[in-house]
Coordinates of C-alpha atoms in Angstrom, one line a residue:
Chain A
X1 CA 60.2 -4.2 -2.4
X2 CA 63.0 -5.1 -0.3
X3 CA 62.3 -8.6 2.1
X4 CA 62.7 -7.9 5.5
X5 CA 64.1 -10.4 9.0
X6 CA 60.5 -10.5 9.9
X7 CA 59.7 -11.3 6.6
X8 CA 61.9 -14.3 6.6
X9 CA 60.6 -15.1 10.1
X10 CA 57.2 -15.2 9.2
X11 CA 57.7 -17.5 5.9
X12 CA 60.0 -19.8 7.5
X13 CA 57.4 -20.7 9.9
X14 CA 54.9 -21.2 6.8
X15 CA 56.8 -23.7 5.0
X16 CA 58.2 -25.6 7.8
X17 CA 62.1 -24.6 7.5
X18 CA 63.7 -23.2 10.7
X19 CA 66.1 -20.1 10.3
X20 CA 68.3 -19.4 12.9
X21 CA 67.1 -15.6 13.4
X22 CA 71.2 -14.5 13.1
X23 CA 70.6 -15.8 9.2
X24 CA 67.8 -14.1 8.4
X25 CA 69.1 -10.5 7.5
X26 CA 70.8 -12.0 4.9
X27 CA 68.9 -14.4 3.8
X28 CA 66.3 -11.4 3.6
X29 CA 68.6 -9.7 1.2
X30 CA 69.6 -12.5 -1.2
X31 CA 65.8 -13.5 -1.3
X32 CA 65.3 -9.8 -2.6
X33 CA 67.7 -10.2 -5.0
X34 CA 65.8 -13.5 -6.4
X35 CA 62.3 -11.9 -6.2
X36 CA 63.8 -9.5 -8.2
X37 CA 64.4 -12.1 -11.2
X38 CA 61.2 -13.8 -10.3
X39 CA 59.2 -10.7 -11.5
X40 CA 61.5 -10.9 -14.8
X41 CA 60.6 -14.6 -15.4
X42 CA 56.6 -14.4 -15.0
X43 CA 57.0 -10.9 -17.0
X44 CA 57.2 -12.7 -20.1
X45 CA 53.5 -13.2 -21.5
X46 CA 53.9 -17.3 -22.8
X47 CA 50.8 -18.6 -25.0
X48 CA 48.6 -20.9 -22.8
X49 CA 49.9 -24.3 -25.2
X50 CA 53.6 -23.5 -24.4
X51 CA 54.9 -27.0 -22.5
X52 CA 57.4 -27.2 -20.2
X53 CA 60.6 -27.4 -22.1
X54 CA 62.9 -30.7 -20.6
X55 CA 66.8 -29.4 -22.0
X56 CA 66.8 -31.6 -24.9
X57 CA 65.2 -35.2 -25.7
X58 CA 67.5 -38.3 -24.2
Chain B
X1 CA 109.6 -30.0 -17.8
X2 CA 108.8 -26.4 -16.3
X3 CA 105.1 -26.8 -17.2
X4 CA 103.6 -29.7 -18.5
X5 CA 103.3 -30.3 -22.2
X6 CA 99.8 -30.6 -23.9
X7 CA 97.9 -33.8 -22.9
X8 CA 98.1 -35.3 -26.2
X9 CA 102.2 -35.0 -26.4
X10 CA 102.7 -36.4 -23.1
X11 CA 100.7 -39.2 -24.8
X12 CA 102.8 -39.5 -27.7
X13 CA 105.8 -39.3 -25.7
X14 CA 104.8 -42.3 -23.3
X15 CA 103.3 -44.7 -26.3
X16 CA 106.7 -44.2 -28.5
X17 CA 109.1 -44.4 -24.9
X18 CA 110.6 -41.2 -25.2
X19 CA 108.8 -40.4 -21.6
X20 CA 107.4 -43.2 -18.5
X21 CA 104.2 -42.7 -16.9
X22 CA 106.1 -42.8 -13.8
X23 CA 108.4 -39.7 -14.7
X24 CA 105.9 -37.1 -15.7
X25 CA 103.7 -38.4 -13.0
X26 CA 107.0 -37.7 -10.5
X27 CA 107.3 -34.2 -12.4
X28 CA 103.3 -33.7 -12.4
X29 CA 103.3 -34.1 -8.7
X30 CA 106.8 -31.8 -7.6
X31 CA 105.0 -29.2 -9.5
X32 CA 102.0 -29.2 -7.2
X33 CA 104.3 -29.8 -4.2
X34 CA 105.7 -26.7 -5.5
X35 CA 103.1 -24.8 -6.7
X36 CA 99.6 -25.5 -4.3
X37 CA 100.1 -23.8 -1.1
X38 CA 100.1 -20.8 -3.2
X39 CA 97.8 -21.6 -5.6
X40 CA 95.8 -23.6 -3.6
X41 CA 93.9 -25.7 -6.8
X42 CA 93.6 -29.4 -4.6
X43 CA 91.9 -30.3 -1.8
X44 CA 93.7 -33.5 -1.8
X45 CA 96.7 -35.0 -3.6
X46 CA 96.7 -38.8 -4.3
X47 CA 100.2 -39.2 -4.3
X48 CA 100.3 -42.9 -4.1
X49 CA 97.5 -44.3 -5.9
X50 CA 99.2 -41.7 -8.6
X51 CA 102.8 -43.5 -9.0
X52 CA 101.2 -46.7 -8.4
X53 CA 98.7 -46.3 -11.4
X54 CA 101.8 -45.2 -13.6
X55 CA 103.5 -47.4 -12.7
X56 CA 101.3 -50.0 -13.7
X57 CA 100.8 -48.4 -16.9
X58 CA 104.6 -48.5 -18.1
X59 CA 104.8 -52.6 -17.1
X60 CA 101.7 -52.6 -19.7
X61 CA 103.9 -50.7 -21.9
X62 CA 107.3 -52.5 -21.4
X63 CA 105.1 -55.7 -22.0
X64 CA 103.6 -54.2 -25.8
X65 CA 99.9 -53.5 -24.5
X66 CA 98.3 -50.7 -25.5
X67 CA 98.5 -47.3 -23.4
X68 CA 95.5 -45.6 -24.2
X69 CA 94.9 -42.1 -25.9
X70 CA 95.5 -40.5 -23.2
X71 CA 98.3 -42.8 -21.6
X72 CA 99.8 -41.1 -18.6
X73 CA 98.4 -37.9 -18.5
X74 CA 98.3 -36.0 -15.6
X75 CA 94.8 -35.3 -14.4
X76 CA 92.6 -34.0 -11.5
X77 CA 89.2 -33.7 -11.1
X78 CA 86.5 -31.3 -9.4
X79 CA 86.0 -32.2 -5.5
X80 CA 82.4 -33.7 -7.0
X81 CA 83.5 -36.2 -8.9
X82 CA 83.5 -39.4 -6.9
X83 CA 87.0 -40.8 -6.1
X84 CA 86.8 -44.7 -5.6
X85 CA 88.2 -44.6 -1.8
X86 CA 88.0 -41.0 -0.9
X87 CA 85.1 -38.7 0.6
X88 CA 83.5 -36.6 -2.1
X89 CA 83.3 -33.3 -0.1
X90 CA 81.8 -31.3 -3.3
X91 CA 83.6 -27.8 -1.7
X92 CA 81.5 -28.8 2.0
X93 CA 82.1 -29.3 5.3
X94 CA 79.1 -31.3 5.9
X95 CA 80.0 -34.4 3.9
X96 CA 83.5 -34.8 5.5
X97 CA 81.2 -37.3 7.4
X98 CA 80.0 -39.1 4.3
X99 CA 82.0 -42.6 3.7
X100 CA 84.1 -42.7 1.1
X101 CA 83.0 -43.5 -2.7
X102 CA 83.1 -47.0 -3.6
X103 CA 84.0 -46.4 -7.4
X104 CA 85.1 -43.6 -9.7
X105 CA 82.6 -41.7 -11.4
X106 CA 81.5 -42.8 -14.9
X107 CA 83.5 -39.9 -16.8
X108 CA 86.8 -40.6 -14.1
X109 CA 86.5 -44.5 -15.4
X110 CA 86.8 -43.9 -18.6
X111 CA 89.6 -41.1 -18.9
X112 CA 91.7 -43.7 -16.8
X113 CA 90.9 -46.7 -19.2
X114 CA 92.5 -44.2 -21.7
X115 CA 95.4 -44.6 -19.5
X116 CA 95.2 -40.8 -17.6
X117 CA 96.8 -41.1 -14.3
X118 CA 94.4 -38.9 -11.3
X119 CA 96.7 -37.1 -9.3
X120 CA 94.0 -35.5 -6.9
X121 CA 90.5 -33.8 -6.1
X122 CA 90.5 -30.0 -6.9
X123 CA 88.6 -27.0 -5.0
X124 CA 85.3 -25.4 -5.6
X125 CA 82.7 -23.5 -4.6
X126 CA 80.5 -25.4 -2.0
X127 CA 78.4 -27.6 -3.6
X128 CA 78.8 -25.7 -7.1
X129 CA 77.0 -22.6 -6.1
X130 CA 79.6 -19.7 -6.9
X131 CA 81.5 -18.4 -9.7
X132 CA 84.5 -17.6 -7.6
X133 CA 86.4 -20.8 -5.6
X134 CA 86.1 -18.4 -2.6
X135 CA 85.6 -21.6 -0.2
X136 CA 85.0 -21.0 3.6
X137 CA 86.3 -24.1 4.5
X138 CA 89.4 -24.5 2.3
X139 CA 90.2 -21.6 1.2
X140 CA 90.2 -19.4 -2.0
X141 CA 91.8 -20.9 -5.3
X142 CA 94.6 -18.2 -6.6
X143 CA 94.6 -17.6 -10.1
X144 CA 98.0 -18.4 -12.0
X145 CA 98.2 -15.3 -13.8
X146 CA 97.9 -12.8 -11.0
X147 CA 97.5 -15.1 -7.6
X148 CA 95.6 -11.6 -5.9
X149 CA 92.9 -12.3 -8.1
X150 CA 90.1 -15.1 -8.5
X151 CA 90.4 -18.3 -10.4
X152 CA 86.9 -18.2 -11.0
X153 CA 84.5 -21.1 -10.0
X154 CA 83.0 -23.0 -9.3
X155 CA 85.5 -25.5 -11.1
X156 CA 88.1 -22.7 -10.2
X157 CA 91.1 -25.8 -8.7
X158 CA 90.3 -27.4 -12.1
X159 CA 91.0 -24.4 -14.4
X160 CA 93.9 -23.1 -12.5
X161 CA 95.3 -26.4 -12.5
X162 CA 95.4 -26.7 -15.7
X163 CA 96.5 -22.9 -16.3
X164 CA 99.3 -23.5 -13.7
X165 CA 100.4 -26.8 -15.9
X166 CA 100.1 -29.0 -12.4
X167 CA 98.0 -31.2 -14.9
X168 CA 97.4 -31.3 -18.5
X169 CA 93.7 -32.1 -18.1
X170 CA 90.9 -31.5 -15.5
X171 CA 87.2 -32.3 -15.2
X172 CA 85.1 -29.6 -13.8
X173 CA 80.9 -28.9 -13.6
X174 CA 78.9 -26.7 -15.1
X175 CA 75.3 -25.6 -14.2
X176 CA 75.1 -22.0 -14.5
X177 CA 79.2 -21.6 -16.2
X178 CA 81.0 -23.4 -14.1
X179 CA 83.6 -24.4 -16.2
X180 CA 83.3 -21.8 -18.7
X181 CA 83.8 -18.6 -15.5
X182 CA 87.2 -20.2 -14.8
X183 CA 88.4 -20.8 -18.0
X184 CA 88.1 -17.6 -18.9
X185 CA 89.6 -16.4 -16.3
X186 CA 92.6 -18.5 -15.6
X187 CA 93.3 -18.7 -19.5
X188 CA 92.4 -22.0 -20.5
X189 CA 89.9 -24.4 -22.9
X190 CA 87.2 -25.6 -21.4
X191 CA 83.8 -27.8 -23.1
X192 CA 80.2 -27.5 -21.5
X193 CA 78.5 -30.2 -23.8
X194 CA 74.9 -31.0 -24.9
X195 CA 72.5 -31.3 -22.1
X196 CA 72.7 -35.1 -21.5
X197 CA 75.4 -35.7 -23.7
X198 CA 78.0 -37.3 -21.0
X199 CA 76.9 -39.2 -18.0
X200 CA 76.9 -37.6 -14.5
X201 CA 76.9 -41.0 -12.6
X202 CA 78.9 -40.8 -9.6
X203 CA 79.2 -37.2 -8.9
X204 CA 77.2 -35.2 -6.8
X205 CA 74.6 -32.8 -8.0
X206 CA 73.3 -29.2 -7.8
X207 CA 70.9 -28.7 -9.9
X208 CA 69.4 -31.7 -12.0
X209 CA 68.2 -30.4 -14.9
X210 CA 71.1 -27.7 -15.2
X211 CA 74.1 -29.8 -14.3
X212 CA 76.9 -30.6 -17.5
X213 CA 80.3 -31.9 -16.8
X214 CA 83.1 -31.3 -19.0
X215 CA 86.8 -31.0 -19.5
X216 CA 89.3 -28.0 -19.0
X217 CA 92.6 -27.9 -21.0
X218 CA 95.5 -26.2 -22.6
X219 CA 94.9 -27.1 -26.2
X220 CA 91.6 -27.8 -28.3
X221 CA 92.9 -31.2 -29.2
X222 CA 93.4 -31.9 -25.6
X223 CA 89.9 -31.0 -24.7
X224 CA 88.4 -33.4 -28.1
X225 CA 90.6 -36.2 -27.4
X226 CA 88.9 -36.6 -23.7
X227 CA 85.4 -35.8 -24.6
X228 CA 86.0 -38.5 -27.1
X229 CA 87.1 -40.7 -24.7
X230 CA 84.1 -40.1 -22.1
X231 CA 81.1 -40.2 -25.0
X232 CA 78.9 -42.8 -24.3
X233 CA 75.5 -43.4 -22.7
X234 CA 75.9 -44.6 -19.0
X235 CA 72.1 -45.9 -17.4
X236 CA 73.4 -44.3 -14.5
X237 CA 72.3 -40.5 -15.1
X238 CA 68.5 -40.5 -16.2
X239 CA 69.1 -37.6 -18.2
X240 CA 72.3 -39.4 -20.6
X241 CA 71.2 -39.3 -24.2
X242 CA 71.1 -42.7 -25.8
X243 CA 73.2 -41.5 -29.2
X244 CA 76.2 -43.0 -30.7
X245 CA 79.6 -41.6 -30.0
X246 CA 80.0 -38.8 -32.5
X247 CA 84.5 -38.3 -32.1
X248 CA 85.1 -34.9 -32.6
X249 CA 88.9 -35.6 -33.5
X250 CA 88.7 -36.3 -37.3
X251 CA 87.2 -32.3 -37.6
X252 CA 89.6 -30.7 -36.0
X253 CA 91.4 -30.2 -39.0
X254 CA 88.9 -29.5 -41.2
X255 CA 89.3 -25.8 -41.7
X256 CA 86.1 -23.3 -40.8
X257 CA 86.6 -21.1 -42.7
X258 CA 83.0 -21.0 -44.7
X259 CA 81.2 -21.4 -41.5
X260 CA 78.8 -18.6 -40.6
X261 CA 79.2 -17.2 -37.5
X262 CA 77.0 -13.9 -35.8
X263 CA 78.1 -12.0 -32.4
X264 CA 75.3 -11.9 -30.2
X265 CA 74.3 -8.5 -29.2
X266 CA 71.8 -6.8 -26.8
X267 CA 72.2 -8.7 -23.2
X268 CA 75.3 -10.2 -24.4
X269 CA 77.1 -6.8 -24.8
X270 CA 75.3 -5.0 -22.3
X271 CA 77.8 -4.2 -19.5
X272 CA 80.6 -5.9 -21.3
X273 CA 83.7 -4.7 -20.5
X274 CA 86.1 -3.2 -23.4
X275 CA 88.1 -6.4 -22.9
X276 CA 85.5 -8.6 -23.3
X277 CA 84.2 -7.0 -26.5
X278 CA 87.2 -6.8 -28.0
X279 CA 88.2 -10.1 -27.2
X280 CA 85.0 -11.4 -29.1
X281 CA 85.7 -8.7 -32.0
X282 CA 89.0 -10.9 -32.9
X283 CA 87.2 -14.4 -32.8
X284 CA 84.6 -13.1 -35.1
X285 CA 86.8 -11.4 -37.4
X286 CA 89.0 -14.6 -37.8
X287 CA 85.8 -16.7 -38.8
X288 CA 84.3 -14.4 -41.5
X289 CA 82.2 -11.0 -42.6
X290 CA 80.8 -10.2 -39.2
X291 CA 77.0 -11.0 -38.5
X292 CA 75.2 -9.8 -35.5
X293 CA 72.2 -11.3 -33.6
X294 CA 69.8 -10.9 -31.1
X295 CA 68.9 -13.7 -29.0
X296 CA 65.8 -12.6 -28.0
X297 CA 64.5 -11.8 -23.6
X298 CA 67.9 -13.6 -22.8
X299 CA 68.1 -11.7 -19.5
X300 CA 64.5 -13.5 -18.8
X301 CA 66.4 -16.7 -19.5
X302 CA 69.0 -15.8 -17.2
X303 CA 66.7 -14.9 -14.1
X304 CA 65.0 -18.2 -15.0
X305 CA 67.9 -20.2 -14.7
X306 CA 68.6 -18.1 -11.7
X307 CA 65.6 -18.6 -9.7
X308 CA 65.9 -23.1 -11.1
X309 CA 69.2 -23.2 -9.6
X310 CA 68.2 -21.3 -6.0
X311 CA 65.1 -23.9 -5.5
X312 CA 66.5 -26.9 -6.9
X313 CA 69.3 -26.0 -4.9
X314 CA 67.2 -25.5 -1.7
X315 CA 65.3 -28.8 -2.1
X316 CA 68.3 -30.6 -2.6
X317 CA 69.8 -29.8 0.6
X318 CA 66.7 -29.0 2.6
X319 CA 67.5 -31.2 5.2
X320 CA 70.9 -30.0 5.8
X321 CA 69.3 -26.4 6.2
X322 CA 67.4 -28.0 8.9
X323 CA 70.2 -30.0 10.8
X324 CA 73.4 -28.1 10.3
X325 CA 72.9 -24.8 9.1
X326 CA 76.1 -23.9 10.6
X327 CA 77.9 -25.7 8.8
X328 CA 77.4 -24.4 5.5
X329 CA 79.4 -21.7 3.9
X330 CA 77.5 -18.5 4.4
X331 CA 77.3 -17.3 1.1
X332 CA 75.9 -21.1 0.2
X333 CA 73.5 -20.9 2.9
X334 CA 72.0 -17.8 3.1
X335 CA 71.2 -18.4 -1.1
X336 CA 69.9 -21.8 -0.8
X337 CA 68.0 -20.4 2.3
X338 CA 65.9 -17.5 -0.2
X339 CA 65.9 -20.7 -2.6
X340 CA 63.2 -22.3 -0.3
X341 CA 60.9 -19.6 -0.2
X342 CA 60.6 -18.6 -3.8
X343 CA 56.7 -19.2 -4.9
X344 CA 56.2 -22.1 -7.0
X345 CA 54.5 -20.1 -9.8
X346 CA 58.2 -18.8 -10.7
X347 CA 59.2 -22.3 -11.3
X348 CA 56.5 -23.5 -13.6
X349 CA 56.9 -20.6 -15.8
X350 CA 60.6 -20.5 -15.8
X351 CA 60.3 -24.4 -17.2
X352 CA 57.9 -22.9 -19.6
X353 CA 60.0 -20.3 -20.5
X354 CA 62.8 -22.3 -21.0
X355 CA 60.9 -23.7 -24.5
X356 CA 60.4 -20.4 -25.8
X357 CA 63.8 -19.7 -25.1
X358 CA 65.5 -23.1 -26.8
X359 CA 62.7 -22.1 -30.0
X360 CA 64.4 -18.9 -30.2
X361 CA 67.8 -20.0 -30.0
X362 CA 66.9 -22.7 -32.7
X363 CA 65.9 -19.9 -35.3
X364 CA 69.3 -18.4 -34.8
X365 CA 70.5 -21.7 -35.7
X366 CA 68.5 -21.2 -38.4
X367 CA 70.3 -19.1 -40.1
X368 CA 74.3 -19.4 -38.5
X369 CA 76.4 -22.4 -38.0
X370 CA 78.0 -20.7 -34.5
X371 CA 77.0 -18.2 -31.8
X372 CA 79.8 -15.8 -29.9
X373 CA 79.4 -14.2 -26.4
X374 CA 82.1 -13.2 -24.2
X375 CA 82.3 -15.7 -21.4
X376 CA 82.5 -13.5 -18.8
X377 CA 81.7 -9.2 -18.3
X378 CA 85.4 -9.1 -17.6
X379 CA 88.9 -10.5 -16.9
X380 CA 89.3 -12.1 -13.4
X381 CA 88.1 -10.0 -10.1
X382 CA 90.2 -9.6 -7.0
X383 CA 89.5 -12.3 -4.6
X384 CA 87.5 -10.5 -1.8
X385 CA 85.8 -8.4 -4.1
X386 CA 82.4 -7.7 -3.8
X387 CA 81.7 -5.2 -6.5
X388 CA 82.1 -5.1 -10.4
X389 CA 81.5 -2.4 -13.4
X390 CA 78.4 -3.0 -15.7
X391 CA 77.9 -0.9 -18.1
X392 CA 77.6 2.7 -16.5
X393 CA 76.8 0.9 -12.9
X394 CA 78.2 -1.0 -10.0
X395 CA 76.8 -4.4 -9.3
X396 CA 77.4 -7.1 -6.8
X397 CA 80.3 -9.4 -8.0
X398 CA 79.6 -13.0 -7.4
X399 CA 75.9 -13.1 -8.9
X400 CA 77.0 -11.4 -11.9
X401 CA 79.9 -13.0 -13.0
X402 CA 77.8 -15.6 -15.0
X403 CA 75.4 -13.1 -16.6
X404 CA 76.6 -14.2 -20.6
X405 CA 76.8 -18.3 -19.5
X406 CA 73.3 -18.9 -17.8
X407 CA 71.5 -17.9 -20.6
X408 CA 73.0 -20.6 -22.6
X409 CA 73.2 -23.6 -20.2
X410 CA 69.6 -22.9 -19.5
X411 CA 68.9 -24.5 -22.5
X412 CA 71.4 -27.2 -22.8
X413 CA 73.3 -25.5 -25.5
X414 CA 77.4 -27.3 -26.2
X415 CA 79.9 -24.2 -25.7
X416 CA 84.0 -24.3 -25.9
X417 CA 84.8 -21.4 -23.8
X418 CA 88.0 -20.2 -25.9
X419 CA 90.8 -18.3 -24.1
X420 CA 91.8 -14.4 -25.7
X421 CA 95.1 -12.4 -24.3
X422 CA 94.6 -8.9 -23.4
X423 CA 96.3 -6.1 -23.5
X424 CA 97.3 -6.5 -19.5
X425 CA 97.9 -9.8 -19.8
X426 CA 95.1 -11.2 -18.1
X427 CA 93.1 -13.8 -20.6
X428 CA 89.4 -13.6 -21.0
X429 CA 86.8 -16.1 -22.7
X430 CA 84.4 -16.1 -25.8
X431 CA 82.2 -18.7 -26.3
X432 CA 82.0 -20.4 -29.3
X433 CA 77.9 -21.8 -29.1
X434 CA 76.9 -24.7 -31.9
X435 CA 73.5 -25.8 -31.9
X436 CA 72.4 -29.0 -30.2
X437 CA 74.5 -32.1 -30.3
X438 CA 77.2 -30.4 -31.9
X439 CA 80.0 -30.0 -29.7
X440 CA 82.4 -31.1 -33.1
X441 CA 81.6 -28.1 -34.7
X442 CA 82.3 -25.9 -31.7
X443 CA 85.6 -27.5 -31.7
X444 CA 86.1 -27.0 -34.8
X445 CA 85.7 -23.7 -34.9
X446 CA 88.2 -23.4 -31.8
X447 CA 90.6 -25.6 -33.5
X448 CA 90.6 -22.9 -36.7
X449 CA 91.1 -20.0 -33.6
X450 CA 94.0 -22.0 -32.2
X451 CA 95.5 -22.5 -35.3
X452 CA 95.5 -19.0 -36.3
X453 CA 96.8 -17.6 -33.0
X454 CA 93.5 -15.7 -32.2
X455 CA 93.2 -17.8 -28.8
X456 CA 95.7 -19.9 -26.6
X457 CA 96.6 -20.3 -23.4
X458 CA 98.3 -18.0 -22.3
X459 CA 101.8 -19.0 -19.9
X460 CA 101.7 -17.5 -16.1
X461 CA 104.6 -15.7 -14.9
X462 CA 107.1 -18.2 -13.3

């Protein structure tokens, strides 16, 4: 489903970040894009033990 | 000298005499008199501090010191890396206002020890977020071989740089492919080590637990001879590795031949170009009987590392979204914008699928000394395009470009990005991937390539 300007509007209010209103069509299209590969990340069933993974150990 | 020599021949020639620092320094900085308003690879040129430093390093010469393994090589580094009296700008507008760096980064240190001479601060994307040195505020970076098209970014000065032979050597950054993108597309070596294997202290960061720095050359001896040089734990980056300096240098000639190698298939093919797949075809043959893998969901890992990088990103610069919006590149912006609303959720279970993902990758490793992927879909884009082929589809350009590299950085893995001609003379990349903590055997591999005239660096047309 495709974010819309009032979409942006509405959550820029919510988490406290101003958005100039000339930004939000585009911002409204890139944060469609990264929904987008949101729903591919929690699509992945993970077993309920799986930690965090850091890169690699220090 | 048309082009520069290889890093480690300038070397050689300065130790024995046959060359001063101060000459190839001289030459080094004609050629980007010459060369950068086309190619546009600095965003500043320290001309002075240059000659000065060489000549400092021929009087230790003249007077029987040592010069350094890398005495008087011409270098430049990424507009991130801090330069001890200069304003790191990392590709921005916004910290023009910043003062300037009190000391050289931790890597920049160490390569001058070694007796390389900085000749300047190359171009980027801003702050690292782009794969195509399409900069708003100081312009795009032409690549060498066809200067319509893009050097690839974000350490796209760096790469062409180096490609252009303006410097033997360049440090770039790489959180997503950042040095990997450009080197395949501007024809040259480039190293993305271990996650936490070099120190990041002193240069400004994107995203924490993605960020790797590295080094871009013409040769694979070049590119061992200054990781060497920069191993080392540094207390300055909480994320350096405490492990001993393992040189890479004494395997480079160790043939690798006997080394099992598999092409990675599924996502990693998918959409490829002919080019690309090709390109990989001859690196695999050259190393062996042909083995193919599946690394498994690595489009997940992708769109994990995709949505890490847009909120880390956000939350880095959240405050300059709230005072000078303006000021930021639009393409930056608007990104690190739809960065700040992305649910938390997505977060914790891309960290959590970053595990799975490394497990996987370690089973592979299981059974193979050495992964291969192309490094990019294709060979370089036009600069200004907005549109590439996948597969049977059209996609936007810049998000795409890094669809083989963020799989692998995700999870921290060392990859030489190895240069391949192509039929129409543009170059293209392969990665060669080693497991964890073995960036040697990745350069060995590339050193047995090089030998055997699968990959090199291609010359641009004069």
């Amino acid at each position: 489903m495709a974010v819309t300007a009032s979409d942006i509007d509405t959550l820029s209010q919510l988490t406290d970040l101003p958005i100039p209103p000339q930004y939000r069509e585009g911002v409204a299209v890139q944060l469609t894009a990264l929904l987008a590969q949101a729903e591919l990340v929690l699509g992945l069933p993970l077993a309920a033990t799986l930690e965090p993974g850091p890169v690699f150990t220090p | 000298m048309s082009i520069l020599p290889a890093a480690h021949e300038i070397a050689a020639a300065i130790r024995s005499g046959d060359l001063t620092a101060e000459a190839v320094t001289r030459t080094a900085l004609a050629q980007i008199e010459r060369q950068n308003p086309t190619l546009n690879c600095f965003t500043s040129v320290h001309r002075e501090r240059a000659l000065r430093d060489a000549r400092a390093l021929d009087a230790r010469l003249r007077r029987g010191e040592s010069g350094g393994a890398l005495a008087g090589v011409p270098i430049g580094v990424k507009d991130l890396y801090d330069v001890a009296g200069t304003v790191t700008l990392a590709g921005s507008r916004i910290l023009r206002d910043n003062p300037p760096a009190s000391a050289d980064a931790v890597l920049l240190q160490r390569l001058r020890g070694a007796g390389a001479i900085l000749l300047g601060c190359q171009n980027m994307d801003e702050f690292a977020y782009g794969f195509t040195t399409e900069n708003a505020h100081y312009g795009a970076t032409h690549n060498p071989h066809d200067h319509a098209r893009s050097a690839g970014g974000s350490s796209g000065g760096s790469a062409a740089a180096v490609a252009a032979g303006l410097v033997a050597l360049s440090l770039g950054s790489d959180t997503n492919g950042s040095i990997r993108v450009p080197a395949s597309f501007c024809g040259v070596f480039g190293l993305k080590p271990t996650f936490g294997r070099l120190p990041r202290t002193g240069t400004f960061p994107f995203v924490h637990d993605l960020d790797h720095l590295g080094p871009l050359a013409r040769t694979v001896t070049d590119l061992a001879l200054a990781y060497d040089v920069m191993q080392g734990y540094d207390a300055g980056d909480p994320a350096c590795a405490r492990r001993a300096n393992e040189p890479t240098i004494p395997d480079l000639k160790q043939d690798a031949a006997g080394l099992r190698a598999a092409v990675l298939d599924d996502w990693f093919e998918a959409g490829a170009s002919d080019e690309a797949l090709d390109a990989v075809r001859r690196v695999a043959a050259a190393l062996g009987p042909i083995r193919r893998m599946t690394l498994p969901e690595a489009g997940r890992a992708r769109a994990a590392a995709f949505c890490l990088t847009g909120a880390s990103g956000a939350a880095l610069h959240r405050e300059r979204l709230r005072e000078r919006p303006a000021d930021f590149d639009p393409a930056t912006r608007d990104r690190l914008y739809a960065g700040s609303l992305l649910p938390a959720v997505v977060l914790a279970q891309a960290q959590r699928l970053r595990r799975w993902f490394m497990e996987r990758a370690a089973e592979l490793f299981g059974q193979v000394d050495v992964l291969l992927a192309p490094a990019t879909p294709g060979v370089a884009p036009l600069l200004g395009q907005k549109s590439m082929r996948l597969g049977s589809g059209e996609v936007p350009l810049r998000p795409n470009i890094g669809l083989y590299t963020q799989p692998i950085s995700f999870i921290g893995l060392p990859v030489v990005s190895v240069p391949v001609s192509t039929p129409r003379g543009l170059p293209i990349g392969v990665q060669v991937i080693a497991p964890p903590w073995r960036e040697a055997l990745a350069l060995r591999v590339a050193a047995h390539l090089e030998l055997r005239g699968i990959v090199g660096c291609p010359t641009p047309p004069a």
